[in-house]
Amino acid sequence: MDVKLLKVKQFPIDLPVRRKPSNAKALCLISLTTTLSIACFILGLFCHVNKPTQLILNDRLTMRDFMPYFRWWKDTSDVLVTCRIFIFNVTNSKEWLDGKDDQLHLEEVVPIVYREILVHDNVTFHEHNSTMSYITRRHLEFLPERNAPGILNKTIIVPNTSLLGVAARMENDFYFIKKGLNFIYSISGDSVFSNMTIYDYLWNTKPLFLQQARSIIPSMVPAENVGILSTMYEDPEEHVNVRYGKHYGNEQFFMMNTYEYEPTVPGFSLARGDCFASIVNSSEGATYSQNLNEQSVLIYWRKTLCRAVPLYFDGRVQRGPLIGYKYSLPDSSYDRLANSTADCYKGQYTLLEDGCTDVSKCYHDVSLAATSPHFYARNFTNAHKITGMKPNRELHHSYTIVDPSFGIPLDQSARTQTNLVIPKLSGYASEIRQFSEMIIPMFWIEYHQKELPIYIVRTLQAFYVIRDIEPYLPYALYLACVLLLVVAFREAARFNIQQSRIVPTKC
């Protein structure tokens, strides 16, 4: 081989090329960490200026219909509210009428348990004055599993409240009007005591006296059926107007302006010059004001009680994982006021004693008064003819335990007793006059919401977790911002070093 030829003609040698490392992953990481660091800084600054929990409470004030808290209030199907009715059965009616016993012996019948269904409907927002109108519907559903078998068919003996109530209402009328009542009573074949089933007493009470009176003087009998639950739930709809929105703030949130288009209890008309029995600033008990404290006073309205009553702070209590504020009904709530003119519940037909509140306006002007169950916390002079009362604070006082931030009831119990109040009677049959100057317990009722659905409890827990970490949250976000920036700078420096390396080329 020609050596000269080999020296002149050289063949190139291909060396492997070192390619640049892929920079897409590095650029993505730098961009992501930088973006997150900026987001953490902005969010930390926002949390430094605004408290997240206060923003949540402020948003609830607006009651936006797509938010959970609005749905909790509007749809209460998951909240169990039991209605327990305790009836007083007369055990010595014959001995009483014969004059052998000078006291009426009453025996409390085991409770009849229903579930109260509450529906809020036709919600209308009035943005011009920051109020909200809606319709409340309530009805009862019998709970067989919580009742004694056959309880509704059990027979009881109770005073004929229709007859005695009309007699009490007509006591101050003319002699001949009383004689007319005596005549109707005599031809009706009715008695001062009624023997009936519990179901009829609750839902289908139609005394012979009322049927006879209705056939002679229809205007005298506003309702033929005077069953106690039938009367209490005879109005299917209640029209309510409340305040909402940031305009009124936490303190006035969901306080009532009107009930049935009036600022007063139904039956009290300012146009007629009646006493101002106000329901303003009260609540129906589904929710109360927000940000409650120990000085807050909750005003509870219930038509069955025929008035609004104040509840005062009574301590902090544990309910499941939450701590609630307990507000109780004072023992003096039904006492007479020093200013008799301002006392709208002193009684229409006779001056009621301390511990009684007149409810006749809500029940066809029958002489009825509400008290605490079993006359708890008060001794009535007109109760000396009654035996069988066993007052107990734990069983008979009313209270509500509320989440202080949202005003949502965690546990509440409203208890009240309905009594027939009879003044000194004259001009009636002897068996009617025998009930003179008596306060006769008819029944007492308890509405009890024992607990909240678990998903509401968990949401409230999450709120308090946020509240606990709220003071430290901005600084944690600032620290996250710094750490993310350190990662971004480190990756950027590494990327620059890789780009500056010399990559071999073809020789």
Coordinates of C-alpha atoms in Angstrom, one line a residue:
M1 CA 0.0 0.0 0.0
D2 CA 1.2 3.5 -0.8
V3 CA 2.2 5.2 2.4
K4 CA 1.9 8.6 0.8
L5 CA -1.6 8.0 -0.2
L6 CA -2.5 7.1 3.4
K7 CA -1.0 10.3 4.7
V8 CA -2.9 12.5 2.2
K9 CA -6.3 10.8 2.3
Q10 CA -7.5 10.8 5.9
F11 CA -11.0 9.6 6.9
P12 CA -13.0 11.5 9.5
I13 CA -13.7 9.7 12.8
D14 CA -17.3 10.2 14.1
L15 CA -17.3 10.6 17.9
P16 CA -20.6 10.3 20.0
V17 CA -22.4 13.6 20.5
R18 CA -23.3 14.6 24.0
R19 CA -26.7 16.1 23.8
K20 CA -28.1 18.9 26.0
P21 CA -30.2 17.6 28.9
S22 CA -33.9 18.2 28.5
N23 CA -34.9 21.5 30.1
A24 CA -38.7 21.1 30.0
K25 CA -38.9 19.5 33.4
A26 CA -36.7 22.1 35.1
L27 CA -38.6 25.0 33.5
C28 CA -41.9 23.5 34.7
L29 CA -40.7 23.1 38.2
I30 CA -39.4 26.7 38.3
S31 CA -42.6 28.0 37.0
L32 CA -44.8 26.0 39.4
T33 CA -42.8 26.8 42.5
T34 CA -42.7 30.5 41.6
T35 CA -46.5 30.6 41.0
L36 CA -47.2 28.8 44.2
S37 CA -45.0 31.1 46.2
I38 CA -46.8 34.2 44.8
A39 CA -50.2 32.5 45.5
C40 CA -49.1 31.8 49.1
F41 CA -47.9 35.4 49.6
I42 CA -51.2 36.8 48.3
L43 CA -53.3 34.4 50.3
G44 CA -51.2 35.0 53.4
L45 CA -51.6 38.8 52.9
F46 CA -55.4 38.3 52.5
C47 CA -55.6 36.2 55.7
H48 CA -53.6 38.8 57.5
V49 CA -56.1 41.5 56.6
N50 CA -59.3 39.5 56.7
K51 CA -60.3 36.7 59.1
P52 CA -61.6 33.7 57.2
T53 CA -64.1 32.8 59.9
Q54 CA -65.6 36.3 59.9
L55 CA -65.9 36.1 56.1
I56 CA -67.8 32.8 56.5
L57 CA -70.2 34.4 59.0
N58 CA -70.6 37.5 56.9
D59 CA -71.5 35.4 53.9
R60 CA -74.1 33.5 56.0
L61 CA -75.8 36.8 56.7
T62 CA -76.7 37.0 53.0
M63 CA -78.5 33.7 53.1
R64 CA -77.6 32.8 49.5
D65 CA -79.9 30.0 48.4
F66 CA -77.2 27.8 47.0
M67 CA -75.1 27.7 50.2
P68 CA -75.3 24.9 52.7
Y69 CA -76.5 27.0 55.6
F70 CA -79.5 28.2 53.6
R71 CA -80.4 24.6 52.7
W72 CA -80.0 23.5 56.4
W73 CA -82.6 26.1 57.4
K74 CA -85.0 25.5 54.5
D75 CA -85.0 21.7 54.6
T76 CA -85.2 20.5 58.2
S77 CA -86.2 16.9 57.3
D78 CA -82.9 15.6 58.8
V79 CA -83.5 17.3 62.1
L80 CA -85.6 15.2 64.6
V81 CA -87.9 17.3 66.7
T82 CA -90.1 15.2 69.0
C83 CA -93.4 16.4 70.4
R84 CA -94.4 14.7 73.6
I85 CA -97.9 15.3 75.1
F86 CA -98.6 14.4 78.7
I87 CA -102.4 14.3 79.5
F88 CA -103.8 14.5 83.0
N89 CA -106.4 11.8 83.7
V90 CA -108.9 12.3 86.5
T91 CA -109.1 9.3 88.8
N92 CA -111.8 10.3 91.2
S93 CA -114.5 12.1 89.1
K94 CA -117.4 10.2 90.7
E95 CA -116.2 10.9 94.2
W96 CA -115.6 14.6 93.3
L97 CA -119.1 15.0 92.0
D98 CA -120.7 13.2 95.0
G99 CA -118.8 15.5 97.3
K100 CA -116.8 12.7 98.9
D101 CA -113.5 14.2 97.8
D102 CA -112.7 17.9 98.0
Q103 CA -109.7 17.5 95.8
L104 CA -109.5 16.4 92.1
H105 CA -106.9 13.7 91.8
L106 CA -104.9 13.9 88.5
E107 CA -102.6 11.3 87.1
E108 CA -100.2 11.9 84.3
V109 CA -100.6 9.6 81.4
V110 CA -97.4 8.3 79.7
P111 CA -96.4 10.6 76.9
I112 CA -97.8 10.3 73.4
V113 CA -94.9 10.9 71.1
Y114 CA -95.1 12.6 67.7
R115 CA -92.5 14.0 65.3
E116 CA -93.0 17.6 64.3
I117 CA -92.2 18.3 60.6
L118 CA -91.2 21.9 59.9
V119 CA -91.2 23.2 56.3
H120 CA -90.0 26.7 55.2
D121 CA -91.5 27.6 51.8
N122 CA -92.2 30.5 49.4
V123 CA -89.0 32.3 50.4
T124 CA -88.9 35.9 49.1
F125 CA -86.0 38.3 49.5
H126 CA -86.8 42.0 49.8
E127 CA -83.4 43.6 49.0
H128 CA -84.8 47.2 49.3
N129 CA -85.1 46.8 53.1
S130 CA -82.9 43.7 53.7
T131 CA -85.8 41.5 54.9
M132 CA -86.9 38.0 54.0
S133 CA -90.5 36.6 54.0
Y134 CA -91.4 33.0 54.1
I135 CA -94.2 30.6 55.0
T136 CA -93.8 28.1 57.9
R137 CA -95.8 24.9 57.8
R138 CA -95.9 22.4 60.7
H139 CA -97.6 19.1 61.1
L140 CA -97.2 16.0 63.4
E141 CA -96.3 12.5 62.5
F142 CA -97.1 9.7 65.0
L143 CA -94.1 7.6 66.0
P144 CA -95.2 4.0 66.7
E145 CA -91.8 2.8 67.9
R146 CA -91.7 5.5 70.6
N147 CA -95.2 4.9 72.0
A148 CA -96.7 2.3 74.2
P149 CA -98.8 -0.2 72.1
G150 CA -102.4 0.9 71.7
I151 CA -101.8 4.2 73.6
L152 CA -104.2 6.2 71.4
N153 CA -107.1 3.8 72.2
K154 CA -106.6 4.1 76.0
T155 CA -109.7 5.7 77.7
I156 CA -109.3 8.7 79.9
I157 CA -111.6 10.9 82.0
V158 CA -111.0 14.7 81.7
P159 CA -112.9 17.8 82.6
N160 CA -115.3 19.1 79.9
T161 CA -113.1 22.0 79.0
S162 CA -115.6 23.4 76.4
L163 CA -118.4 23.6 78.9
L164 CA -116.4 24.9 81.8
G165 CA -114.5 27.3 79.5
V166 CA -117.7 28.8 78.1
A167 CA -119.0 29.2 81.6
A168 CA -115.9 31.0 82.8
R169 CA -116.0 33.3 79.8
M170 CA -119.7 34.2 80.4
E171 CA -119.4 34.7 84.2
N172 CA -119.7 38.5 83.8
D173 CA -122.6 38.3 81.4
F174 CA -126.3 38.9 82.2
Y175 CA -128.3 36.4 84.3
F176 CA -130.5 35.5 81.3
I177 CA -127.5 34.6 79.2
K178 CA -126.3 32.2 81.9
K179 CA -129.8 30.7 82.0
G180 CA -129.5 30.1 78.2
L181 CA -126.3 28.3 78.7
N182 CA -127.8 26.2 81.5
F183 CA -130.7 25.3 79.1
I184 CA -128.4 24.2 76.3
Y185 CA -126.4 22.2 78.8
S186 CA -129.5 20.4 80.2
I187 CA -130.9 19.4 76.8
S188 CA -127.5 18.3 75.4
G189 CA -127.2 15.5 77.9
D190 CA -123.5 16.4 78.4
S191 CA -121.5 16.1 81.6
V192 CA -118.8 18.2 83.3
F193 CA -116.5 15.2 82.8
S194 CA -115.8 13.5 79.4
N195 CA -114.9 9.9 79.0
M196 CA -113.1 9.4 75.7
T197 CA -110.0 7.8 74.0
I198 CA -106.7 9.7 73.9
Y199 CA -107.0 9.9 70.2
D200 CA -110.3 11.7 70.4
Y201 CA -109.0 14.0 73.1
L202 CA -106.1 15.0 70.9
W203 CA -107.7 15.1 67.5
N204 CA -111.5 14.6 67.5
T205 CA -113.2 16.2 70.6
K206 CA -116.8 17.1 69.8
P207 CA -118.7 17.6 73.0
L208 CA -122.5 17.2 73.0
F209 CA -122.8 20.7 74.6
L210 CA -121.0 22.3 71.7
Q211 CA -123.0 20.4 69.1
Q212 CA -126.2 21.5 70.7
A213 CA -125.0 25.1 71.0
R214 CA -123.9 25.2 67.4
S215 CA -127.4 24.0 66.3
I216 CA -129.1 26.8 68.3
I217 CA -126.6 29.7 68.1
P218 CA -124.0 28.9 65.4
S219 CA -122.1 32.2 66.0
M220 CA -121.5 31.1 69.6
V221 CA -119.3 28.1 68.5
P222 CA -116.3 29.1 66.4
A223 CA -115.1 25.5 66.0
E224 CA -117.0 22.2 66.4
N225 CA -113.8 20.1 66.9
V226 CA -111.9 21.2 69.9
G227 CA -109.3 18.4 70.1
I228 CA -106.2 19.9 71.6
L229 CA -103.8 19.1 68.8
S230 CA -106.4 19.7 66.2
T231 CA -106.8 23.2 67.6
M232 CA -103.1 23.9 68.0
Y233 CA -102.4 22.9 64.4
E234 CA -105.5 24.2 62.7
D235 CA -103.7 26.9 60.9
P236 CA -101.6 25.2 58.2
E237 CA -99.5 28.3 57.3
E238 CA -97.7 30.9 59.2
H239 CA -96.4 34.0 57.4
V240 CA -93.1 35.3 58.8
N241 CA -90.9 38.3 57.9
V242 CA -87.3 38.4 59.3
R243 CA -84.2 40.5 58.9
Y244 CA -81.1 39.3 57.1
G245 CA -78.0 40.7 55.4
K246 CA -75.0 42.8 56.4
H247 CA -77.2 45.8 56.9
Y248 CA -78.4 44.4 60.2
G249 CA -75.3 42.5 61.1
N250 CA -74.9 39.5 63.4
E251 CA -76.9 40.9 66.3
Q252 CA -80.2 41.2 64.4
F253 CA -79.8 38.3 62.1
F254 CA -83.0 36.4 61.5
M255 CA -85.0 38.5 64.1
M256 CA -88.7 38.7 63.3
N257 CA -90.4 41.9 62.1
T258 CA -93.9 40.5 61.7
Y259 CA -95.9 37.4 62.2
E260 CA -99.0 37.0 60.1
Y261 CA -98.3 40.5 58.8
E262 CA -98.4 42.1 62.2
P263 CA -95.8 42.9 64.8
T264 CA -98.0 41.5 67.6
V265 CA -99.3 38.1 68.7
P266 CA -102.3 37.0 66.7
G267 CA -105.5 38.1 68.4
F268 CA -103.9 41.4 69.7
S269 CA -104.8 44.2 67.3
L270 CA -103.3 47.6 67.7
A271 CA -106.1 49.0 65.5
R272 CA -108.6 47.9 68.1
G273 CA -106.5 49.3 70.9
D274 CA -105.3 46.0 72.3
C275 CA -102.2 45.7 74.4
F276 CA -98.9 45.7 72.4
A277 CA -98.0 42.0 72.7
S278 CA -94.9 42.2 70.6
I279 CA -93.2 39.5 68.7
V280 CA -90.5 41.9 67.2
N281 CA -86.9 40.6 67.6
S282 CA -88.0 37.1 68.4
S283 CA -87.1 33.8 66.7
E284 CA -89.2 30.7 65.9
G285 CA -86.3 28.6 67.2
A286 CA -84.9 27.3 63.9
T287 CA -81.9 29.6 64.2
Y288 CA -80.9 32.6 66.3
S289 CA -78.5 35.6 65.9
Q290 CA -74.8 35.0 65.3
N291 CA -71.8 35.7 67.5
L292 CA -73.7 35.2 70.8
N293 CA -72.2 36.0 74.2
E294 CA -73.1 35.8 77.8
Q295 CA -75.0 39.0 77.7
S296 CA -77.1 38.0 74.7
V297 CA -80.9 37.5 75.3
L298 CA -82.7 35.1 73.0
I299 CA -86.4 35.7 72.4
Y300 CA -88.3 32.6 71.5
W301 CA -91.7 32.8 69.8
R302 CA -94.1 29.9 69.6
K303 CA -97.8 30.2 68.7
T304 CA -98.7 27.3 71.0
L305 CA -97.4 29.4 73.9
C306 CA -99.2 32.5 72.5
R307 CA -96.3 34.9 73.4
A308 CA -92.6 35.6 72.9
V309 CA -90.4 34.8 76.0
P310 CA -86.8 35.7 76.8
L311 CA -84.1 33.2 77.4
Y312 CA -81.0 34.2 79.4
F313 CA -77.4 32.8 79.5
D314 CA -77.1 29.8 81.9
G315 CA -73.6 28.5 81.2
R316 CA -71.5 26.6 78.7
V317 CA -72.2 23.0 78.1
Q318 CA -70.7 20.2 76.0
R319 CA -72.8 18.7 73.3
G320 CA -70.9 16.0 71.5
P321 CA -67.7 17.5 70.0
L322 CA -69.1 21.1 70.3
I323 CA -69.4 23.5 73.2
G324 CA -72.7 25.4 73.2
Y325 CA -74.1 28.3 75.2
K326 CA -77.2 27.3 77.3
Y327 CA -80.0 29.9 77.6
S328 CA -82.8 29.1 80.0
L329 CA -86.3 30.4 80.6
P330 CA -86.3 32.2 84.0
D331 CA -88.8 31.0 86.7
S332 CA -90.3 34.5 86.8
S333 CA -91.1 34.6 83.0
Y334 CA -94.9 34.3 83.6
D335 CA -95.1 36.6 86.6
R336 CA -97.2 39.8 86.6
L337 CA -95.6 43.0 85.6
A338 CA -95.4 46.0 88.0
N339 CA -97.0 48.1 85.2
S340 CA -100.4 46.4 84.8
T341 CA -101.2 48.3 81.6
A342 CA -98.1 46.8 79.9
D343 CA -99.0 43.3 81.1
C344 CA -100.6 41.8 78.0
Y345 CA -100.9 38.3 79.6
K346 CA -102.6 39.1 83.0
G347 CA -105.8 37.5 81.9
Q348 CA -109.0 38.6 80.1
Y349 CA -111.6 37.3 82.6
T350 CA -109.7 37.3 85.9
L351 CA -106.3 38.5 87.1
L352 CA -103.9 35.6 86.9
E353 CA -101.4 34.8 89.6
D354 CA -97.7 34.9 89.2
G355 CA -96.5 32.0 87.1
C356 CA -99.5 32.1 84.7
T357 CA -99.7 33.7 81.2
D358 CA -103.0 34.2 79.4
V359 CA -103.3 32.3 76.1
S360 CA -107.0 32.8 75.4
K361 CA -106.3 35.1 72.5
C362 CA -104.8 32.2 70.5
Y363 CA -107.6 29.7 71.4
H364 CA -111.0 31.1 70.6
D365 CA -111.1 33.3 73.8
V366 CA -111.4 30.3 76.0
S367 CA -110.2 31.0 79.6
L368 CA -106.8 29.2 79.3
A369 CA -103.5 30.0 80.9
A370 CA -100.0 28.5 80.3
T371 CA -97.7 27.6 83.2
S372 CA -94.6 25.6 83.7
P373 CA -95.4 21.8 83.7
H374 CA -96.7 20.5 87.0
F375 CA -96.7 24.2 88.3
Y376 CA -92.9 24.1 88.5
A377 CA -91.4 27.0 90.4
R378 CA -94.7 28.5 91.5
N379 CA -97.4 27.8 94.1
F380 CA -100.9 28.8 93.1
T381 CA -103.6 29.5 95.6
N382 CA -106.2 28.2 93.2
A383 CA -104.4 24.9 92.9
H384 CA -105.3 23.7 96.4
K385 CA -108.2 21.7 94.9
I386 CA -105.7 19.7 92.7
T387 CA -103.4 16.8 93.6
G388 CA -101.0 14.9 91.5
M389 CA -98.5 17.7 90.5
K390 CA -94.8 16.6 90.8
P391 CA -92.6 19.5 89.8
N392 CA -89.1 18.8 88.7
R393 CA -86.7 21.3 87.2
E394 CA -84.7 18.8 85.2
L395 CA -87.9 17.5 83.5
H396 CA -90.0 20.7 83.4
H397 CA -87.8 23.8 82.7
S398 CA -87.3 25.1 79.1
Y399 CA -83.9 25.9 77.6
T400 CA -81.9 26.0 74.3
I401 CA -78.3 25.2 73.8
V402 CA -76.9 27.1 70.9
D403 CA -73.7 27.2 68.8
P404 CA -72.5 30.7 69.8
S405 CA -71.0 31.6 66.4
F406 CA -73.8 30.5 64.0
G407 CA -76.7 30.6 66.4
I408 CA -77.8 27.1 65.4
P409 CA -79.5 25.1 68.2
L410 CA -77.6 22.1 69.2
D411 CA -80.2 20.9 71.7
Q412 CA -83.4 22.7 72.9
S413 CA -86.5 21.8 74.8
A414 CA -89.7 24.0 75.0
R415 CA -92.1 22.8 77.8
T416 CA -95.4 24.4 78.7
Q417 CA -98.6 23.3 80.5
T418 CA -102.1 24.4 79.4
N419 CA -104.6 25.0 82.2
L420 CA -108.3 25.9 82.4
V421 CA -108.7 28.9 84.6
I422 CA -112.1 29.2 86.2
P423 CA -113.2 32.2 88.3
K424 CA -115.9 32.2 91.0
L425 CA -119.0 31.0 89.2
S426 CA -122.6 31.9 89.9
G427 CA -126.0 31.3 88.2
Y428 CA -125.0 27.9 86.8
A429 CA -125.9 24.3 87.6
S430 CA -124.4 23.0 90.8
E431 CA -122.0 20.6 89.2
I432 CA -120.6 23.5 87.1
R433 CA -120.3 25.8 90.1
Q434 CA -118.3 23.1 91.9
F435 CA -115.4 24.1 89.7
S436 CA -115.4 27.7 91.0
E437 CA -112.0 29.3 91.6
M438 CA -109.9 26.5 90.2
I439 CA -106.9 26.2 87.9
I440 CA -107.3 22.8 86.2
P441 CA -104.3 21.3 84.4
M442 CA -105.3 19.8 81.0
F443 CA -102.0 18.7 79.5
W444 CA -98.4 19.7 79.1
I445 CA -96.3 19.5 75.9
E446 CA -92.6 19.2 75.2
Y447 CA -90.9 20.1 71.9
H448 CA -87.4 18.6 72.0
Q449 CA -84.7 18.9 69.4
K450 CA -82.0 16.6 70.9
E451 CA -79.2 16.8 68.3
L452 CA -78.1 17.9 64.9
P453 CA -77.4 15.8 61.8
I454 CA -73.7 14.6 61.8
Y455 CA -72.9 16.5 58.6
I456 CA -73.8 19.8 60.2
V457 CA -71.8 18.9 63.3
R458 CA -68.8 18.1 61.2
T459 CA -69.1 21.4 59.3
L460 CA -69.2 23.3 62.6
Q461 CA -66.2 21.4 63.8
A462 CA -64.3 22.4 60.7
F463 CA -65.2 26.0 61.3
Y464 CA -63.7 25.9 64.8
V465 CA -60.5 24.2 63.5
I466 CA -60.1 27.1 61.0
R467 CA -60.7 29.6 63.9
D468 CA -58.1 28.0 66.0
I469 CA -55.3 28.1 63.4
E470 CA -56.5 31.5 62.0
P471 CA -53.9 33.6 64.0
Y472 CA -51.0 31.5 62.6
L473 CA -52.3 30.9 59.1
P474 CA -50.8 34.1 57.5
Y475 CA -47.3 33.3 58.9
A476 CA -47.5 29.7 57.8
L477 CA -48.4 30.9 54.3
Y478 CA -45.5 33.4 54.3
L479 CA -43.1 30.7 55.3
A480 CA -44.4 28.5 52.5
C481 CA -43.8 31.3 50.1
V482 CA -40.2 31.6 51.2
L483 CA -39.6 27.9 51.0
L484 CA -41.1 27.7 47.5
L485 CA -38.9 30.7 46.4
V486 CA -35.8 28.9 47.7
V487 CA -36.7 25.8 45.7
A488 CA -37.4 28.0 42.6
F489 CA -34.0 29.8 42.9
R490 CA -32.1 26.5 43.5
E491 CA -33.7 25.0 40.3
A492 CA -32.9 28.1 38.3
A493 CA -29.3 28.1 39.4
R494 CA -29.0 24.4 38.5
F495 CA -30.6 25.0 35.1
N496 CA -28.1 27.8 34.3
I497 CA -25.1 25.6 35.2
Q498 CA -26.4 22.9 32.9
Q499 CA -26.8 25.4 30.1
S500 CA -23.3 26.7 30.4
R501 CA -21.6 23.4 30.0
I502 CA -19.5 22.8 26.8
V503 CA -21.0 20.2 24.7
P504 CA -18.5 18.3 22.3
T505 CA -19.1 18.6 18.6
K506 CA -18.0 16.5 15.6
C507 CA -14.2 16.3 15.1

